[in-house]
Short mmCIF file of C-alpha atoms and ligand atoms in Angstrom, two decimals:
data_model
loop_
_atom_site.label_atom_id
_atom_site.label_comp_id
_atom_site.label_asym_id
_atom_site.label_seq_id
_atom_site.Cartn_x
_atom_site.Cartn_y
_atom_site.Cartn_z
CA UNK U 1 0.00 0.00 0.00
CA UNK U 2 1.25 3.33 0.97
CA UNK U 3 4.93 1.46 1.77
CA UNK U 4 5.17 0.53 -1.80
CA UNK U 5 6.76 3.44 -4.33
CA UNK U 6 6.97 0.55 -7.33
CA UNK U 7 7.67 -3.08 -7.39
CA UNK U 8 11.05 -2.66 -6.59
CA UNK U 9 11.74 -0.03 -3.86
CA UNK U 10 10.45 0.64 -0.82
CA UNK U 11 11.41 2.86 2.35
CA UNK U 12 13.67 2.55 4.96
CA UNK U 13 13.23 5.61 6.97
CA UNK U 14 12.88 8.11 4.74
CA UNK U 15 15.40 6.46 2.46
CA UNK U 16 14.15 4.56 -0.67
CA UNK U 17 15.89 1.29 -1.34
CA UNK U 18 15.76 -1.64 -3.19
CA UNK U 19 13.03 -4.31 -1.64
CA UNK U 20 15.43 -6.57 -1.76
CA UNK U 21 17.77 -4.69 0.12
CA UNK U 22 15.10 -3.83 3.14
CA UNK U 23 15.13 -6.88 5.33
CA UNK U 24 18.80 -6.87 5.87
CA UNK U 25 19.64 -3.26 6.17
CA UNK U 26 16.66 -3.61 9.30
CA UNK U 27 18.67 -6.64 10.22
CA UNK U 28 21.55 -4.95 10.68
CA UNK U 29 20.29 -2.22 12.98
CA UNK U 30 18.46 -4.85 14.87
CA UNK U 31 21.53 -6.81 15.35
CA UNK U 32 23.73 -3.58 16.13
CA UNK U 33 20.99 -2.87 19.19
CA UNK U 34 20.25 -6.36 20.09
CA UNK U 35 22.35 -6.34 23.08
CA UNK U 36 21.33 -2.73 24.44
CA UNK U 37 17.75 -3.20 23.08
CA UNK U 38 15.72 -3.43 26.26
CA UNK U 39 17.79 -0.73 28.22
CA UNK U 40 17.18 1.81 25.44
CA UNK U 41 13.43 1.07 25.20
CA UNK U 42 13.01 2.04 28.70
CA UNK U 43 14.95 5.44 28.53
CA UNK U 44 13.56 6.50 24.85
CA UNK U 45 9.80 5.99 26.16
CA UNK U 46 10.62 6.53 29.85
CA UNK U 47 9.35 3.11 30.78
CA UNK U 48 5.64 3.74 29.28
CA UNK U 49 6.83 1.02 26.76
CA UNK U 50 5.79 -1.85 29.54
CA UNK U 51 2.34 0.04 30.04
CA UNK U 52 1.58 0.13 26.17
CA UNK U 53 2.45 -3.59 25.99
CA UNK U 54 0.31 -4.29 29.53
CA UNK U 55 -2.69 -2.77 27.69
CA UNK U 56 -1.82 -5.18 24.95
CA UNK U 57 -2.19 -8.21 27.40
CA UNK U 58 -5.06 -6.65 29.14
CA UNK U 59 -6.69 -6.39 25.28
CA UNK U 60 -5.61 -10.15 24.72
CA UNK U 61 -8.74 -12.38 25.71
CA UNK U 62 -5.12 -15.24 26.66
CA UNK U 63 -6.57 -18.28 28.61
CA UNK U 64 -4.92 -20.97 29.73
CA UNK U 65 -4.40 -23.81 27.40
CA UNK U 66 -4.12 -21.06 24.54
CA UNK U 67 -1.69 -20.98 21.58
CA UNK U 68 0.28 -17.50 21.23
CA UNK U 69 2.44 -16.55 18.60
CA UNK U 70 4.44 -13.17 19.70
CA UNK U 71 5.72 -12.31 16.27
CA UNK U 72 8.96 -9.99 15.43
CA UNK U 73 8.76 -10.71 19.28
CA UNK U 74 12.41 -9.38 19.82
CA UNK U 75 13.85 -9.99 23.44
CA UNK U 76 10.64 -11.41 24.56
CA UNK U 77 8.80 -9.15 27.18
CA UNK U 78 5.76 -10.41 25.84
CA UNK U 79 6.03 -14.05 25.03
CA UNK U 80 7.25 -13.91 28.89
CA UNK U 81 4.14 -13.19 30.38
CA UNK U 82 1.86 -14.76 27.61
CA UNK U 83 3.80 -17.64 28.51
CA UNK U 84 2.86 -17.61 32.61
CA UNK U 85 -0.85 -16.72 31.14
CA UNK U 86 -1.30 -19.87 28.82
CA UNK U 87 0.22 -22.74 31.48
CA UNK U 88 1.75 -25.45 30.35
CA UNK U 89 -0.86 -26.75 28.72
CA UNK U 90 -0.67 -23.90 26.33
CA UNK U 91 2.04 -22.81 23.66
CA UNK U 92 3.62 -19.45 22.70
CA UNK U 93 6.24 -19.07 20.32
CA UNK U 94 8.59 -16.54 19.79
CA UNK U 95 9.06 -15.37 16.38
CA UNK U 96 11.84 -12.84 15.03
CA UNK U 97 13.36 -12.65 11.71
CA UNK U 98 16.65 -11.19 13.71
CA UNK U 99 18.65 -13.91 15.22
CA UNK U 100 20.69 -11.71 17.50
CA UNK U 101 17.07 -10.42 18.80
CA UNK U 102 16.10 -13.81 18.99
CA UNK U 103 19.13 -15.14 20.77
CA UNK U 104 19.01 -11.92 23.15
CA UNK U 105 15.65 -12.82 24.11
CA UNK U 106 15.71 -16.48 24.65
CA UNK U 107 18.40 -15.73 26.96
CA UNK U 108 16.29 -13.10 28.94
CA UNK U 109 13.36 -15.73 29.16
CA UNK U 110 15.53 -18.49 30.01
CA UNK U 111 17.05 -16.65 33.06
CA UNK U 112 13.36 -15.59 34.25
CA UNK U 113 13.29 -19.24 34.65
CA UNK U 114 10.43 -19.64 31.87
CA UNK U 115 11.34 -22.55 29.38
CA UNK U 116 8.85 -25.59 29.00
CA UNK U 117 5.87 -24.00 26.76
CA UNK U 118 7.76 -21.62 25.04
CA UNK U 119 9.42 -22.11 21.63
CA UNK U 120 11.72 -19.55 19.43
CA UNK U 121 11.89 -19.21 15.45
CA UNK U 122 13.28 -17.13 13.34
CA UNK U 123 10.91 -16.26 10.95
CA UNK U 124 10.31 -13.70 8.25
CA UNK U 125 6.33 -12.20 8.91
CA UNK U 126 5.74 -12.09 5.53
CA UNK U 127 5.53 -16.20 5.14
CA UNK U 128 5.35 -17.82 8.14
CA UNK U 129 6.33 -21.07 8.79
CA UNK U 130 3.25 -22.08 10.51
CA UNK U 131 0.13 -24.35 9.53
CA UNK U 132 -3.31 -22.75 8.90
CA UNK U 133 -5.38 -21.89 11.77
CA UNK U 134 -2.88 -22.66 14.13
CA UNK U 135 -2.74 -19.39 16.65
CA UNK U 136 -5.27 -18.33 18.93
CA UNK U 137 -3.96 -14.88 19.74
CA UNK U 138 -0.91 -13.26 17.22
CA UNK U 139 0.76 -10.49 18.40
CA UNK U 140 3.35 -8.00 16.67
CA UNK U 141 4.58 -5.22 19.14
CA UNK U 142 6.62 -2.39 17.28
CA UNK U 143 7.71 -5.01 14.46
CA UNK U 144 5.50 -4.42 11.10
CA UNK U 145 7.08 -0.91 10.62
CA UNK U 146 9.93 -2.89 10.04
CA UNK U 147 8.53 -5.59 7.80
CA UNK U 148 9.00 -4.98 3.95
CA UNK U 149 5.74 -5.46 2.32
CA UNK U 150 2.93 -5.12 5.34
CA UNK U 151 0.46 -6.18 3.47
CA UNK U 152 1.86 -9.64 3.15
CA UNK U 153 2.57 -9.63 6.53
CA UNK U 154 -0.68 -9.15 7.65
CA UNK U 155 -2.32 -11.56 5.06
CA UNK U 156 0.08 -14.34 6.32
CA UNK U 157 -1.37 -13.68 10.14
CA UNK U 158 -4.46 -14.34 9.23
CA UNK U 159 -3.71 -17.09 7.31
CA UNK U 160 -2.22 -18.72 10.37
CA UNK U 161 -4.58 -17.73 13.04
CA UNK U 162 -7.89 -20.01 14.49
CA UNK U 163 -10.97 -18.85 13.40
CA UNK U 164 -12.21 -16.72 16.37
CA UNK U 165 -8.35 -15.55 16.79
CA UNK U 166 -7.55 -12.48 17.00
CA UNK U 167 -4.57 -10.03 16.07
CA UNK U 168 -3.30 -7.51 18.08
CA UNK U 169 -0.81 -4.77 16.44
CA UNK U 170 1.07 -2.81 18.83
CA UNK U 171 2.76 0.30 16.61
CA UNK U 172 3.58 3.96 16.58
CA UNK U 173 1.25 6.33 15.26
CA UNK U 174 -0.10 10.14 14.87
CA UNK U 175 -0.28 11.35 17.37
CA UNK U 176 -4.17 13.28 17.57
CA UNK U 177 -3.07 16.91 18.97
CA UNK U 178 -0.70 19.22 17.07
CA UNK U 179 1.23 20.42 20.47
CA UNK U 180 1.67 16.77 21.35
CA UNK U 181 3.24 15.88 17.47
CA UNK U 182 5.58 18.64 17.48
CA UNK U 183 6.99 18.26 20.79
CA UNK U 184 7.12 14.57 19.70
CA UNK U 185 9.36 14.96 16.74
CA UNK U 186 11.09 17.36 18.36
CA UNK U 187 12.34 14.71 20.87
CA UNK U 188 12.51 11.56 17.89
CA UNK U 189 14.89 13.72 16.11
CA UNK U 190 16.95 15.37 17.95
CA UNK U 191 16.84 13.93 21.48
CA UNK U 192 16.01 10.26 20.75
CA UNK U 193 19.39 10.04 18.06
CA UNK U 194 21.73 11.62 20.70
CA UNK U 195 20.33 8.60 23.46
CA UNK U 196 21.15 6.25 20.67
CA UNK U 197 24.64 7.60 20.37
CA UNK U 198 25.24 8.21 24.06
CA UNK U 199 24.08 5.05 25.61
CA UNK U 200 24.07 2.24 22.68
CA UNK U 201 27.31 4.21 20.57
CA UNK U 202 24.52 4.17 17.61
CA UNK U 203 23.38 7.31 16.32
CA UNK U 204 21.97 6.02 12.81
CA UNK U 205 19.95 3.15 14.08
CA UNK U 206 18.11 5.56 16.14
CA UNK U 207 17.64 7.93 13.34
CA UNK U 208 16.26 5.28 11.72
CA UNK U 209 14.01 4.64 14.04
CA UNK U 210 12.46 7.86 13.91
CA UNK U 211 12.02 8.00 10.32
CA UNK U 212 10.39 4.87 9.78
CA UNK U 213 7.84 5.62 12.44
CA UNK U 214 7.02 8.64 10.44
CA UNK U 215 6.69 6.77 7.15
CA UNK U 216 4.60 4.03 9.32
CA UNK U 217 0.96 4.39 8.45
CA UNK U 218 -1.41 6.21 10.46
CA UNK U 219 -4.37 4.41 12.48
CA UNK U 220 -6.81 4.20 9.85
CA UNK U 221 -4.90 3.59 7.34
CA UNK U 222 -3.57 0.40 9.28
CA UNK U 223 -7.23 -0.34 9.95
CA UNK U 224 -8.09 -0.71 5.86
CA UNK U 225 -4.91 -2.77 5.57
CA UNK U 226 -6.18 -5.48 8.12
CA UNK U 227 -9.89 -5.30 6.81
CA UNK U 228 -8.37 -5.40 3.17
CA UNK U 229 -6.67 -9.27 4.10
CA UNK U 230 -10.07 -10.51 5.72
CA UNK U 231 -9.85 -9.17 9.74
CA UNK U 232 -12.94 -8.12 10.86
CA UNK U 233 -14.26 -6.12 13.71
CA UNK U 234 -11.29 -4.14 12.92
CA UNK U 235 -11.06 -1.34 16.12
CA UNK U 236 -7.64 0.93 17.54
CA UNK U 237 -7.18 2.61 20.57
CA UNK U 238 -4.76 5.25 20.45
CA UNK U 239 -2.45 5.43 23.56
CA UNK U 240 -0.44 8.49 25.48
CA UNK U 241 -2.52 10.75 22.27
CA UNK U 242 -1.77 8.35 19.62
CA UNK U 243 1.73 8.02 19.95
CA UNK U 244 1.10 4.57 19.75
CA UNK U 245 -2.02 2.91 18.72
CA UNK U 246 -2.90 -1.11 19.49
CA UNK U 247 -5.14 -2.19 16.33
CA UNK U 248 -7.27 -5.26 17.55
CA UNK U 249 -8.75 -7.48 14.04
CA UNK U 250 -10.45 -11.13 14.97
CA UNK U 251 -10.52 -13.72 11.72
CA UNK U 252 -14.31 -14.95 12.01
CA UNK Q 1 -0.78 7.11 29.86
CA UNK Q 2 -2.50 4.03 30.49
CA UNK Q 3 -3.18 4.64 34.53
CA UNK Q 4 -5.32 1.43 35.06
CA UNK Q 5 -1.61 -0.06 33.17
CA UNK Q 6 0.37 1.91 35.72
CA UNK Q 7 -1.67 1.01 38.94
CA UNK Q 8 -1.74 -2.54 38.22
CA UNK Q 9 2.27 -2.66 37.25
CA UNK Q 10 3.00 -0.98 40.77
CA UNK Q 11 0.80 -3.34 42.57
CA UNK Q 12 2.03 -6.75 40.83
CA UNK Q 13 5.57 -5.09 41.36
CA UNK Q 14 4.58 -5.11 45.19
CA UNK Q 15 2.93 -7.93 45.64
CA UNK Q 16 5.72 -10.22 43.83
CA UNK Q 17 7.98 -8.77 45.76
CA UNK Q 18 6.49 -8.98 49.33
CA UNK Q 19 6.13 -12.65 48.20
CA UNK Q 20 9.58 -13.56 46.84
CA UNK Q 21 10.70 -11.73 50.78
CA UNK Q 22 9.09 -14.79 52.21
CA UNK Q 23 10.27 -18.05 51.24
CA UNK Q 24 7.14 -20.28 52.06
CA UNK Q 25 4.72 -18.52 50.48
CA UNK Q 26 5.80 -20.07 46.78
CA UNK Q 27 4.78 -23.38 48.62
CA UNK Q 28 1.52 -21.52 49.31
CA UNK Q 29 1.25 -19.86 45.54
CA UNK Q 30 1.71 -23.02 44.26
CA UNK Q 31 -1.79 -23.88 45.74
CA UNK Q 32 -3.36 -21.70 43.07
CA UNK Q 33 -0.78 -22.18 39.95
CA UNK Q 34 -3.09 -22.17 36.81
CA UNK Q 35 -6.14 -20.41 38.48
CA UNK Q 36 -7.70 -16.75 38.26
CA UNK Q 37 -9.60 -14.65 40.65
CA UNK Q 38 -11.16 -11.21 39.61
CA UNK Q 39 -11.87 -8.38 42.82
CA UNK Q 40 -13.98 -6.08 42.47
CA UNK Q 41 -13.59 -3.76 45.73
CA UNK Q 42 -16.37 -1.74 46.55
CA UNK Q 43 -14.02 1.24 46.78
CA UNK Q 44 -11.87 0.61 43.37
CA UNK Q 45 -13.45 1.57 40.01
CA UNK Q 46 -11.80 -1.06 38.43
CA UNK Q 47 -11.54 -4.83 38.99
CA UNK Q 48 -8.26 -6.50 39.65
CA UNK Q 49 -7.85 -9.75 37.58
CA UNK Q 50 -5.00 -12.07 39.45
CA UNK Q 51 -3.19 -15.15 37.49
CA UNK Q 52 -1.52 -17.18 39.21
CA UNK Q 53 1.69 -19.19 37.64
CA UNK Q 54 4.92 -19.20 39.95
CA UNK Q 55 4.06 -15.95 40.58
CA UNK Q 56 0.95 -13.21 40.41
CA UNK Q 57 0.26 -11.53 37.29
CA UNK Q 58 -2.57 -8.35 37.61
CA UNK Q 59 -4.77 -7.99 34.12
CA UNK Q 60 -6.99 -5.19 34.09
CA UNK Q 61 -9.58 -6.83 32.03
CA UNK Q 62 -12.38 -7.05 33.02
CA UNK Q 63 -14.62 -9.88 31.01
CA UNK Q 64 -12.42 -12.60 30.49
CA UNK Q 65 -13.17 -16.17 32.07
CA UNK Q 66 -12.00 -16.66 35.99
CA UNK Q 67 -12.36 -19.48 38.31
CA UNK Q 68 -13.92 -16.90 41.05
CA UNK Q 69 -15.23 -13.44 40.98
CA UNK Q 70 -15.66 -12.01 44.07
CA UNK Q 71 -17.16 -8.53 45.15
CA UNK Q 72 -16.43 -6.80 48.90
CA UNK Q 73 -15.65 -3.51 50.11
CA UNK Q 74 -11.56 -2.74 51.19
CA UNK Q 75 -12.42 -3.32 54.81
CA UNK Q 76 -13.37 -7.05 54.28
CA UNK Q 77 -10.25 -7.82 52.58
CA UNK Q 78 -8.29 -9.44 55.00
CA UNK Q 79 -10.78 -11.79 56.27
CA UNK Q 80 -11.21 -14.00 53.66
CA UNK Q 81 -8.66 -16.75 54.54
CA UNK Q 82 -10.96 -18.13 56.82
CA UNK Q 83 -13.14 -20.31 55.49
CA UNK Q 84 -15.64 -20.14 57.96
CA UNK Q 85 -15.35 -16.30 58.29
CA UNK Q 86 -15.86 -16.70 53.97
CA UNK Q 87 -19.02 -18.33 54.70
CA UNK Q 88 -20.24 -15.80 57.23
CA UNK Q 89 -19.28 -13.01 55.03
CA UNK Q 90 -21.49 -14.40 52.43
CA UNK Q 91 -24.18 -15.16 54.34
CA UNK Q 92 -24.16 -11.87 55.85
CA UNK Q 93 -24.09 -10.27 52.14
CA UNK Q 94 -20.60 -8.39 53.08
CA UNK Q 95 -19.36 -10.49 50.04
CA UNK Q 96 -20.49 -11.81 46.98
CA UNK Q 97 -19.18 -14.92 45.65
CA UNK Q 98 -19.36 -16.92 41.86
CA UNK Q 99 -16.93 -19.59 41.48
CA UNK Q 100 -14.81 -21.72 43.66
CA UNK Q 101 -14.89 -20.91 47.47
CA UNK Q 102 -11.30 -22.37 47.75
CA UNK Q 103 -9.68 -19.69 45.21
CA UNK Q 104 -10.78 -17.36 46.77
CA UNK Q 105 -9.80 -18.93 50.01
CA UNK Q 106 -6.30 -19.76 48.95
CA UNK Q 107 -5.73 -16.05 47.58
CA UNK Q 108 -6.30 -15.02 51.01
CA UNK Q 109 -3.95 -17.31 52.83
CA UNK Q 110 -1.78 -16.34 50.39
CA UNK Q 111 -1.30 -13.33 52.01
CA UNK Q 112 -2.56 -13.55 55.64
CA UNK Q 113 0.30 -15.86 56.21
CA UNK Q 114 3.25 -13.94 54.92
CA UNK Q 115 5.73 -14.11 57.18
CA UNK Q 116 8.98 -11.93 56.41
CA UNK Q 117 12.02 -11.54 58.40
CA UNK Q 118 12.84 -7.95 58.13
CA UNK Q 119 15.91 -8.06 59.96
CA UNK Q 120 17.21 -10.48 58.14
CA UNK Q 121 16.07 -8.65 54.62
CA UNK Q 122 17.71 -5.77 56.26
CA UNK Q 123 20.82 -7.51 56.82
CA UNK Q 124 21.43 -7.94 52.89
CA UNK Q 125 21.89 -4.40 52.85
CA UNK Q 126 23.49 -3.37 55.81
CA UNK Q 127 25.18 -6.31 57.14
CA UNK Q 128 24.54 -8.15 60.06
CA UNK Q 129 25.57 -6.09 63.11
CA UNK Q 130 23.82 -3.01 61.52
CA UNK Q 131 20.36 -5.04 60.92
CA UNK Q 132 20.78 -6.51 64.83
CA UNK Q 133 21.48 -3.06 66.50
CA UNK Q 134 18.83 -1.07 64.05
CA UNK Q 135 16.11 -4.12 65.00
CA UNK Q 136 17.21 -3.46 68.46
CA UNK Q 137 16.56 0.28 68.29
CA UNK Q 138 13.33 -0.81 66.74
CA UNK Q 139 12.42 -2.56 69.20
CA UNK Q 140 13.38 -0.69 71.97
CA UNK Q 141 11.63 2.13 70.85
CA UNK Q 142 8.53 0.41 69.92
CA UNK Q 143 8.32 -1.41 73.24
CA UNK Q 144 8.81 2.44 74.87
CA UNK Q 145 6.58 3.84 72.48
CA UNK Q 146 3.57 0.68 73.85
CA UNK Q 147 4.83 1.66 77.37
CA UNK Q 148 4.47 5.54 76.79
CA UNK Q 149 1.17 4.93 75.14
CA UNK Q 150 -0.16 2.00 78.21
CA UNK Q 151 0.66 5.11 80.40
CA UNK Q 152 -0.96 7.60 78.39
CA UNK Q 153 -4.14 5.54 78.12
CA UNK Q 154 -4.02 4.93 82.23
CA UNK Q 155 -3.63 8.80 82.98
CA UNK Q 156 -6.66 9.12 80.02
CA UNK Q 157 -8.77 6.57 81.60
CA UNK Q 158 -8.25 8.02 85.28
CA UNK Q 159 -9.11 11.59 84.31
CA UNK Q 160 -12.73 10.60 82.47
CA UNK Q 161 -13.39 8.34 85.40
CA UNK Q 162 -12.58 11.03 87.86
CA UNK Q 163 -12.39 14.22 87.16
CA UNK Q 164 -14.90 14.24 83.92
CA UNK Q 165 -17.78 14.05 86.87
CA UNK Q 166 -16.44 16.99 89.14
CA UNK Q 167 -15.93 19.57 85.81
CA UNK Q 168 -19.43 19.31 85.24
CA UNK Q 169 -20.93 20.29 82.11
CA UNK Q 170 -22.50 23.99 81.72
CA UNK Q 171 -25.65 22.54 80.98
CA UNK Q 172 -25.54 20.41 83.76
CA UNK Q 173 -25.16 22.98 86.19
CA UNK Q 174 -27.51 25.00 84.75
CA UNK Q 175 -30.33 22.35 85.37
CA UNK Q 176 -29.02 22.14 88.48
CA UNK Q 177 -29.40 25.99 89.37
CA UNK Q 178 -32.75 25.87 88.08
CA UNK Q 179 -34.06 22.84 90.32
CA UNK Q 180 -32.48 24.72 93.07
CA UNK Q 181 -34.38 27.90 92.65
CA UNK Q 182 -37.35 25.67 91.94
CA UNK Q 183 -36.87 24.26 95.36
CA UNK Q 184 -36.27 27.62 97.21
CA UNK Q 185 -39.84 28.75 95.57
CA UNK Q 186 -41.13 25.66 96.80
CA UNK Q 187 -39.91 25.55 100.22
CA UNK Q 188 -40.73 29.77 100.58
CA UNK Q 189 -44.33 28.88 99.51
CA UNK Q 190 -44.55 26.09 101.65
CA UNK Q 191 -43.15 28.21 104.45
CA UNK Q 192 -45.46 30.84 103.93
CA UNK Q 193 -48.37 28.49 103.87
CA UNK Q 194 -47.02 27.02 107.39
CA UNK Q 195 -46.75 30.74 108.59
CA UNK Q 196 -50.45 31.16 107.16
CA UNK Q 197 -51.99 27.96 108.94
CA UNK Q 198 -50.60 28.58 112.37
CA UNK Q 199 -51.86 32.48 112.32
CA UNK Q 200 -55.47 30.33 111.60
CA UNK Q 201 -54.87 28.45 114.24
CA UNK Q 202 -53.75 30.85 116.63
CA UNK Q 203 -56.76 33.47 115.78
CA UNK Q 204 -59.08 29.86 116.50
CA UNK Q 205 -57.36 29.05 119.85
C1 SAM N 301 11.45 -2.71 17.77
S1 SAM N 301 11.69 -4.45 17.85
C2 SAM N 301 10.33 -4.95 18.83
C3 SAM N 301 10.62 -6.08 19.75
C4 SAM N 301 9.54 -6.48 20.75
N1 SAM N 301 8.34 -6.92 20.10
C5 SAM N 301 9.23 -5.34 21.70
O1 SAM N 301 8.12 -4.83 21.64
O2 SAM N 301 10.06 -4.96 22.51
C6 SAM N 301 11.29 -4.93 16.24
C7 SAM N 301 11.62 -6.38 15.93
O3 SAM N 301 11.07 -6.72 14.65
C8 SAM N 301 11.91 -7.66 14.05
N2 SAM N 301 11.59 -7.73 12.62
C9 SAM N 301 11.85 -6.81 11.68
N3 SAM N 301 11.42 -7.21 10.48
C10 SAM N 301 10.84 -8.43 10.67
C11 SAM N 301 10.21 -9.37 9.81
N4 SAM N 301 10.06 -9.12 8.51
N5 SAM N 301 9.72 -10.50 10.37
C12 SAM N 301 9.87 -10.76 11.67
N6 SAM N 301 10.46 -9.92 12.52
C13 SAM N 301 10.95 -8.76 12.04
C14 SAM N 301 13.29 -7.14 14.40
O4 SAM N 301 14.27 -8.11 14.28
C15 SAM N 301 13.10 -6.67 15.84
O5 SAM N 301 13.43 -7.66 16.76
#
């Protein structure tokens, strides 16, 4: 959709690049903040991220016995407590298309002592490895701003998710007051790149980061692109004014 | 910001940690592994959803399935790890229970029978001797502060059973001037009657 310029480019930040070219260049900032990843989340949002992904959880409808998939899933603060929420009779799995992510994380959820329902893959979101109706509950938390072509992504979640499943799509957003979005860029571009340099020695990564939430689409647009691969009872809730929005689609 | 989010992080921050402080109570958490218990206090606008794995996890939805739901106002709280207090409570309509009695029963052990060593948490951070003398000062000072309080109560207790009745109340003695004067009409009528009679009799004789 609005990610795609032609059939061969698309953005990275505000750069254009070859599709082809997308996935790793992502990779590569991924794996340069892997190991400072979770210490820079809480100092660029101040903490709030935990809240915005508590709401998630809170929006989840998890039971025990349930099967989770916590895609682009990173260093795992989700898949940890989905994982105490489904028992062992349930299943989540955490998916990531970055293995340094992936390793980072599985270490962090191995320490907290969680292992015996909880599986990692690296996975691309755009074709997931998964059989049909498999998921009850799929989750992406700041990951399909990343992901090349979206609207593959999201067509391949719904492929793999139980009917009566639902999708949950944790992202940055626009924000809904003027004051609030320019004091917001204000701090992605100037303040949030200097944190990046200062604490992780990574300037550019950070940069990128505010670019591509820029680029990322805006609430309703997101909304069309899950009602255009079959969600339905498509709703957002925009969080701390729409600086981040949670979309919530169920596949019927 | 999300401030049902924020509450509920604070208090599943405190809670875990009070329990972790006390080393039987996983033995006691284990008791409700798997299970979920939604409180609705009278005083909170907002139900607290608990799951219980190998440790406590706080939702803040509100709909989804639980094993009990209970409803009770803040001071009730801390009485529901009695079962037969639970069954009074019901029956008395101070709490309102759907699900299993023992849930809710085990949630309140849970926490009725903490038992944490403080000294010895304190001595993690300041070494033995430190925790031992500080607990000592503690102590000392709450046992003088019980003492300075018995007293206090004693001198409290003498004064409104002794001197309360002598400092009598404006009102009081108002009442009472008024029956006096009441009297001295009475008696100076009665006199004067008396006077009145023994002229009659006199002026007969
Ligand atoms: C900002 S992190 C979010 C991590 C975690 N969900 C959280 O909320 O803390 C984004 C993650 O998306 C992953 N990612 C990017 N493109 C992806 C793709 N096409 N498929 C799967 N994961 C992807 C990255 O490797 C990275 O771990």
């Amino acid at each position: 959709m609005s990610e795609q310029l032609n059939n061969e480019t698309t953005h990275f930040g505000y750069k254009t690049v070859d599709k082809a070219n997308k996935a790793s260049m992502v990779a590569e900032v991924f794996h340069s903040v892997a190991a400072k990843y979770d210490l820079m989340n809480d100092l660029m949002s101040m903490g709030i991220h935990r809240l915005w992904k508590r709401f998630t959880i809170d929006c989840s409808g998890v039971r025990a016995g349930h099967k989770v998939l916590d895609l682009a899933g990173g260093t795992g603060d989700l898949a940890a407590k989905f994982s105490r929420l489904v028992g062992e009779k349930g299943q989540v799995v955490l998916a990531d298309i970055n293995q340094a992510m992936l390793k980072v994380g599985r270490d962090k959820l191995r320490d907290k002592g969680l292992i015996g329902n909880l599986e990692y893959v690296q996975a691309n979101a755009e074709c997931l490895p998964f059989p049909d109706n498999h998921f009850d509950l799929i989750t992406i938390a700041f990951g399909l701003r990343n992901v090349t072509d979206k609207d593959k992504a999201l067509a391949s979640m719904y492929r793999v998710l139980k009917p009566g499943g639902r999708l949950l799509v944790l992202e940055f957003s626009k924000p809904t007051h003027e004051a609030l979005s320019k004091a917001y860029d204000l701090y992605s571009f100037h303040v949030l790149p200097k944190m990046g340099q200062l604490v992780a020695g990574d300037a550019e990564s950070y940069q990128y980061l505010a670019e591509s939430i820029r680029m990322h689409p805006d609430q309703d647009t997101l909304k069309a692109m899950m009602e255009q691969v079959g969600f339905e009872q498509v709703t957002y809730h925009n969080l701390t004014g729409g600086i981040v929005a949670l979309h919530r689609g169920f596949k019927f | 910001m999300p401030f049902t989010q924020l509450v509920n992080a604070s208090l599943e921050i405190l809670l875990n940690r009070l329990l972790t402080l006390d080393d039987a109570s996983s033995e006691r958490l284990r008791a409700l592994s798997g299970q979920r218990l939604r409180v609705r206090i009278r005083e909170f606008p907002q139900p607290l959803t608990f799951a219980f794995s190998d440790k406590v996890d706080l939702l803040g939805d509100t709909d989804s399935p639980v094993d009990c739901d209970i409803e009770l106002s803040i001071n009730t709280l801390d009485k529901i790890g009695d079962l037969n207090r639970l069954n009074q409570l019901i029956q008395q309509k101070a709490l309102t229970l759907k699900g299993d009695l023992h849930t809710a029963q085990a949630f309140g052990i849970l926490f009725k029978e903490l038992n944490i060593d403080w000294e010895e948490q304190l001595s993690r951070y300041t070494g033995d001797v430190v925790a031992h003398q500080s607990f000592n000062l503690m102590k000392g000072l709450k046992q003088k502060f019980s003492r300075d309080m018995a007293q206090l109560r004693s001198v409290l207790s003498d004064v409104a059973l002794q001197e309360k009745p002598v400092a009598a109340h404006p009102l009081a003695v108002e009442d009472f001037a008024g029956e006096v004067n009441k009297l001295r009409a009475d008696t100076a009528r009665f006199e004067a009657k008396l006077t009145q009679l023994e002229q009659r009799k006199a002026g007969k004789a």
